[in-house]
Every structure is written in C-alpha cells, then in structure tokens.
PDB file of C-alpha atoms in Angstrom:
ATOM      1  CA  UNK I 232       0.000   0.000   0.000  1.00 66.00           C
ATOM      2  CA  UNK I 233       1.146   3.667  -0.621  1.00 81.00           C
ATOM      3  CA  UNK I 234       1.792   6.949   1.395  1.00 86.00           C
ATOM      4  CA  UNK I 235      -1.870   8.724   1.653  1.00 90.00           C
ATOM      5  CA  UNK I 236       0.044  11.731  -0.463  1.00 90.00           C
ATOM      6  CA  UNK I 237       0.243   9.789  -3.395  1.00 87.00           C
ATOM      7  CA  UNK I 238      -3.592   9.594  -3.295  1.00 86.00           C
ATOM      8  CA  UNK I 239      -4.260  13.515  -2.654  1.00 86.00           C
ATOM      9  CA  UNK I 240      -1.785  14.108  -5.518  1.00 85.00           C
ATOM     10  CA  UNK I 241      -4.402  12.332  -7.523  1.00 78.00           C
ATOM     11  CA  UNK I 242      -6.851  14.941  -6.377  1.00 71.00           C
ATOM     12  CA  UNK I 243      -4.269  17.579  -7.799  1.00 68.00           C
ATOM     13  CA  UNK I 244      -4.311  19.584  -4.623  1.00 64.00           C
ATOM     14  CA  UNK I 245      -7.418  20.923  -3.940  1.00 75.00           C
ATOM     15  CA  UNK I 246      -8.483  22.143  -0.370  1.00 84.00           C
ATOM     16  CA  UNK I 247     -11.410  22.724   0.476  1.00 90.00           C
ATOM     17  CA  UNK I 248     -12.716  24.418   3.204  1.00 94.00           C
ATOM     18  CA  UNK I 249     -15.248  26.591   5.017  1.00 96.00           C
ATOM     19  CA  UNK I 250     -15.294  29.066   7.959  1.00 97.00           C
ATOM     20  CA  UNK I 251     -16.454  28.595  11.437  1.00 97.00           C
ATOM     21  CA  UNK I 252     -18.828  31.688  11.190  1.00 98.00           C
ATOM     22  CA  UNK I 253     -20.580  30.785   7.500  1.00 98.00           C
ATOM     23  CA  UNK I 254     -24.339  29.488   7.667  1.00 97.00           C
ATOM     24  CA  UNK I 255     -24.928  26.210   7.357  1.00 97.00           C
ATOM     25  CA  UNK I 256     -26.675  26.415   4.011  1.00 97.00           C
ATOM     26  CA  UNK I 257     -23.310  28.006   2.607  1.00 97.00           C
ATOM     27  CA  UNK I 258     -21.931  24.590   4.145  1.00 97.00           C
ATOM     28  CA  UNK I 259     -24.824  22.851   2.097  1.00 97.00           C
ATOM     29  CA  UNK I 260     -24.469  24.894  -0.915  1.00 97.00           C
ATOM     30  CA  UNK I 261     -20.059  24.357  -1.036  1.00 96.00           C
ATOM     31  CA  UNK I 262     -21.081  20.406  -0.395  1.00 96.00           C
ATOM     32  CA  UNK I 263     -23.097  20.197  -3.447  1.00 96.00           C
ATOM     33  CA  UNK I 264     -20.679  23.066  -5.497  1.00 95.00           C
ATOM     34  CA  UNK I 265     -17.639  20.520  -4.687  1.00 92.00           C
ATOM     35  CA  UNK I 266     -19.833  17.171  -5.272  1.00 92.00           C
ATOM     36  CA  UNK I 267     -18.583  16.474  -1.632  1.00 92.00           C
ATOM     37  CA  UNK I 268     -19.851  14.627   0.994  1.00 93.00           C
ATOM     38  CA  UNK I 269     -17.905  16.714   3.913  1.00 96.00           C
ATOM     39  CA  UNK I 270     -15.494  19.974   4.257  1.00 97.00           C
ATOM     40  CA  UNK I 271     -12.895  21.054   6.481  1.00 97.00           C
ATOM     41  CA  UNK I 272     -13.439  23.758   8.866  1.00 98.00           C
ATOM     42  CA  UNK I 273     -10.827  26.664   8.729  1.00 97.00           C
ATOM     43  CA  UNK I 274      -9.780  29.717  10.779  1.00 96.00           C
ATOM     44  CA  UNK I 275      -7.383  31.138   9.225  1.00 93.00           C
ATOM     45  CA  UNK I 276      -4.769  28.508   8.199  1.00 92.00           C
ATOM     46  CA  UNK I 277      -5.856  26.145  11.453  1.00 95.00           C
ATOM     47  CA  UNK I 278      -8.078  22.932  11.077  1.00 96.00           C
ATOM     48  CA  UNK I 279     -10.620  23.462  13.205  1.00 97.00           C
ATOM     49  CA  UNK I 280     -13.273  20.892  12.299  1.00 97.00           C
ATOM     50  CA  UNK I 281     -15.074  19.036   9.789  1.00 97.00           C
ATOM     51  CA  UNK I 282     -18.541  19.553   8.530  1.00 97.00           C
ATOM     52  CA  UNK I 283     -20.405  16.793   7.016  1.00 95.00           C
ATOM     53  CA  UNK I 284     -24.012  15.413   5.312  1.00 94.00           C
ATOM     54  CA  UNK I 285     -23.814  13.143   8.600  1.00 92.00           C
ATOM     55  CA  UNK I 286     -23.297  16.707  10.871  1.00 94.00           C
ATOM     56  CA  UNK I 287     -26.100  18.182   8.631  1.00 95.00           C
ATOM     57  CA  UNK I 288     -28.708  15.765   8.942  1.00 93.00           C
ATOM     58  CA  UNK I 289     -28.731  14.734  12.520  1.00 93.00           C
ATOM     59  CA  UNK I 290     -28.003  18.479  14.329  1.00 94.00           C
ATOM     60  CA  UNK I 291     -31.056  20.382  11.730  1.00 93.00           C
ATOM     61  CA  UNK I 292     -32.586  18.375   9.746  1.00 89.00           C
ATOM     62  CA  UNK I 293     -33.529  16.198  12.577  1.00 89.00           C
ATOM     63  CA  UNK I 294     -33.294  18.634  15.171  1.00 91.00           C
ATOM     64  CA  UNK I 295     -35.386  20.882  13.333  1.00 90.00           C
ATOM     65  CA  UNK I 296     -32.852  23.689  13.029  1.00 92.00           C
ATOM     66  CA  UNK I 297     -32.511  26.292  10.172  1.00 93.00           C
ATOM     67  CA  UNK I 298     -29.539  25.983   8.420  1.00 94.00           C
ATOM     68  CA  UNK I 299     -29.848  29.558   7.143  1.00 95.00           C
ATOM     69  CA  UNK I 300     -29.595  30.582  10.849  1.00 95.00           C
ATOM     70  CA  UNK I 301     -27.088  28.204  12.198  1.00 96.00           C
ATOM     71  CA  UNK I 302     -23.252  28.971  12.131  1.00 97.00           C
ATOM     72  CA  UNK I 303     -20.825  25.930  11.078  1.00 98.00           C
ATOM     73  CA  UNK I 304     -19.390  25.919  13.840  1.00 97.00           C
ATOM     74  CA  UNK I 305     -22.082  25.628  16.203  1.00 96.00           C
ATOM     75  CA  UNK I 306     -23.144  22.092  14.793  1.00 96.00           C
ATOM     76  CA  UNK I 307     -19.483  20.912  13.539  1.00 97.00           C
ATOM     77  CA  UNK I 308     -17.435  18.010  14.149  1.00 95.00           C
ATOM     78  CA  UNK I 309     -14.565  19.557  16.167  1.00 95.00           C
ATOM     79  CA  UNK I 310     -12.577  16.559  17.273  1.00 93.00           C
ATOM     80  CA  UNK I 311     -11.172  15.930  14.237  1.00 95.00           C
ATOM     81  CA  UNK I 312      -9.107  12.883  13.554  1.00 95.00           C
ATOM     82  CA  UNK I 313      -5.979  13.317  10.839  1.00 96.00           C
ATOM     83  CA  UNK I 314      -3.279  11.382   9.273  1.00 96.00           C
ATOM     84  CA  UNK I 315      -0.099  12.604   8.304  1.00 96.00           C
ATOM     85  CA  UNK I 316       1.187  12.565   4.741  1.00 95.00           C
ATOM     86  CA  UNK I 317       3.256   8.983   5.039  1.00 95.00           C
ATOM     87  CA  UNK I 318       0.721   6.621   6.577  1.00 95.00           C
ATOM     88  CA  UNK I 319      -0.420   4.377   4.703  1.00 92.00           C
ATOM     89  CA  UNK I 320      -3.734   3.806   2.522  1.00 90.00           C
ATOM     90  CA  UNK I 321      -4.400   0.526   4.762  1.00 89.00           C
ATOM     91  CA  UNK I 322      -3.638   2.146   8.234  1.00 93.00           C
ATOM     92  CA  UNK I 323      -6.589   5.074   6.938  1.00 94.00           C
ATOM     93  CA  UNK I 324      -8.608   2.723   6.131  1.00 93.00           C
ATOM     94  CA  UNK I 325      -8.335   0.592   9.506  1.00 94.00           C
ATOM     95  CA  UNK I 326      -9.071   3.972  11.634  1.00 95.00           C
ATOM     96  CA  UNK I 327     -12.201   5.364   9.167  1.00 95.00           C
ATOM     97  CA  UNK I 328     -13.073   1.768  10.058  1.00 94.00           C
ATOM     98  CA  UNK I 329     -13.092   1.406  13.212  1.00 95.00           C
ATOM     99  CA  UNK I 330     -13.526   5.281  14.214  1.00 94.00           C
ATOM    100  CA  UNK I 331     -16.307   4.859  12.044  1.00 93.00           C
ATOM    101  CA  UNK I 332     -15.871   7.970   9.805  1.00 94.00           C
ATOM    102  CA  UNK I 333     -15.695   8.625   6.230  1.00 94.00           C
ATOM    103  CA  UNK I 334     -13.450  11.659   5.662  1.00 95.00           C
ATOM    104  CA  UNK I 335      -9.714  12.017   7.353  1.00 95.00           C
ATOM    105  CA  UNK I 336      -7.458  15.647   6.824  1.00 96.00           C
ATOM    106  CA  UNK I 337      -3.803  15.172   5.955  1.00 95.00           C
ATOM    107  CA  UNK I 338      -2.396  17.083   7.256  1.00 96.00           C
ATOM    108  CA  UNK I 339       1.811  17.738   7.957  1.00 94.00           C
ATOM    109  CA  UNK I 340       2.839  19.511  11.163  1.00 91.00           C
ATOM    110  CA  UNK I 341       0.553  22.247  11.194  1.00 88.00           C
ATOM    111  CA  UNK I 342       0.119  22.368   7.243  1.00 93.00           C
ATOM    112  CA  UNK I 343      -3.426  21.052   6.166  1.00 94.00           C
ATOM    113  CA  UNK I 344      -2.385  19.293   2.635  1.00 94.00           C
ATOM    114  CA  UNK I 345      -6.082  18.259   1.561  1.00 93.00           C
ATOM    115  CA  UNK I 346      -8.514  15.418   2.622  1.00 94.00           C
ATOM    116  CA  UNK I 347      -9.448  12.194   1.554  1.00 93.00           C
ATOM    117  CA  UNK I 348     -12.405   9.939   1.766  1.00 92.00           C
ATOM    118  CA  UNK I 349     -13.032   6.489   2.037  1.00 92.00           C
ATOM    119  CA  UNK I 350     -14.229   6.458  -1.353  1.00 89.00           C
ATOM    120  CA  UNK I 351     -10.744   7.801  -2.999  1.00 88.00           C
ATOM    121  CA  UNK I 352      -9.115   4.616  -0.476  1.00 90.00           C
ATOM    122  CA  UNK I 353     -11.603   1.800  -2.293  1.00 88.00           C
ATOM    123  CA  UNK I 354     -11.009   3.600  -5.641  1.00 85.00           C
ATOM    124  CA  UNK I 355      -7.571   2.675  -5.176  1.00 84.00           C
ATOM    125  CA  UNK I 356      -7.988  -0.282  -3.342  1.00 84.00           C
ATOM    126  CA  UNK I 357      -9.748  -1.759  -6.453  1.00 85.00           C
ATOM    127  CA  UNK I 358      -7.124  -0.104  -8.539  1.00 83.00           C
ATOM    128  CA  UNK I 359      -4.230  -2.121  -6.905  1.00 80.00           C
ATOM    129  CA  UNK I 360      -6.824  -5.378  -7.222  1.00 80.00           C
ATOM    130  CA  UNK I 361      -6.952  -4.577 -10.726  1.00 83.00           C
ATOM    131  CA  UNK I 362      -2.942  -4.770 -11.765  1.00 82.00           C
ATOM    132  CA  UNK I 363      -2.380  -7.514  -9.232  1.00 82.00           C
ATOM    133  CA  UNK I 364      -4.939  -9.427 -11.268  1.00 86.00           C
ATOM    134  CA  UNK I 365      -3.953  -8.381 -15.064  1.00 83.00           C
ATOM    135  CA  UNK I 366       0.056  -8.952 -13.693  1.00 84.00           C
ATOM    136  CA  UNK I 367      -1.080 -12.541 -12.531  1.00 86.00           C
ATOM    137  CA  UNK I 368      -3.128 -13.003 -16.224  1.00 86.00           C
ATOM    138  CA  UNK I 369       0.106 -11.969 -18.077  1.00 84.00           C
ATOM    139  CA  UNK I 370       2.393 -13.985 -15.993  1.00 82.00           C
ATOM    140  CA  UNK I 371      -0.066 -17.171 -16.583  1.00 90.00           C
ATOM    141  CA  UNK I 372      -0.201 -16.287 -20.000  1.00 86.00           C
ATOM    142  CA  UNK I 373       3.075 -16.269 -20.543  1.00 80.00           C
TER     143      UNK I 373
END
C-alpha cells in the first residue's frame, strides 16, 4: 500500500474548506458546489473541524434547526481525527473503520495538505486489485 500523499496528488491539490462563522446552508451549498460529501473547517490557516451530510442531517434536519440561521461551527465536528502525509492507505482505512468515519485531513505539522475519503481509499484499493490481477493473467499467460 502507498503513502496517503500519493492519493491527494491524484486529487491535484485541492483544499477545500469553510469558515467557522458561515451558515450552514453556505456549508450545504459548497457540499453540493464541490460534489462532496464533507469539508474542512478553517480559521485562518488552522483545522478546526469538519462539517459533514452526517453533521447536517442529525443536528437540523432532525433537530429541526434552520440551516440559514445556524453557524458551522455551532453544529461541527470539532474533534477531528488526521493522518499525516506517510501513513499508509491501509492504516486510513483501519481507523475510518473502526472510528467509524468517512473523511480524514492530511495534514503535515501544522500544514493542512487536503482530505481524503473512504471512497478515494476503495477507488484505489480496487485499482491495486486490478494490476495484481492483469500482472497474474500476463504472468499465466506467458
């Protein structure tokens, strides 16, 4: 398995990211803009949380809430766990299981570096499945 950067590299950088103090239906609106199913939370350059569809749904919708009149960070999740940028894509995949999440920050030192999801690790997962098996087929084969 590879270093977790590899993956983001994939991803070609991107970041993104929301403020403690937007409404939650920007939140909503930058989830569906990004085709994303969460966002980090930023002040300033500091990781400060992560808001999600799961966050959404069970502190308004269910709650019966406004999202027009709710701040981020008022309904976030603020105990945030990261990886750094050389674990690798089995040990993420071992904590979203058994943390039970879906979305981990990389993040190095202090420097947030992007996000990734458990999709992107079963993308590449299947993508390592994949050349193991056509390897094996050519090696047979030959």
């Amino acid at each position: 398995m590879r270093p977790i950067l590899e993956l983001l590299e994939k991803h070609g950088g991107s970041v993104w990211s929301l403020n403690p103090e937007d409404s939650v239906y920007q939140a909503l609106e930058m989830l569906a803009d990004c085709n994303v199913g969460a966002l980090m939370v930023m002040d300033g350059d500091k990781l400060v949380g992560i808001f999600s569809e799961r966050d959404y749904t069970r502190k308004i919708a269910l709650a019966g809430r406004s999202s027009k009149d709710t701040q981020v960070k008022d309904i976030m999740t603020s105990q945030v766990m990261v990886v750094g940028p050389k674990t690798r894509t089995q040990e993420c995949m071992a904590l979203m299981s058994q943390k039970k999440i879906r979305h981990l920050p990389v993040v190095d030192g202090t420097k947030v570096l992007g996000m990734i999801s458990i999709r992107d690790l079963m993308d590449d997962i299947i993508k390592d499945h994949e050349q193991t098996i056509s390897q094996l087929q050519s090696y047979i084969a030959s």
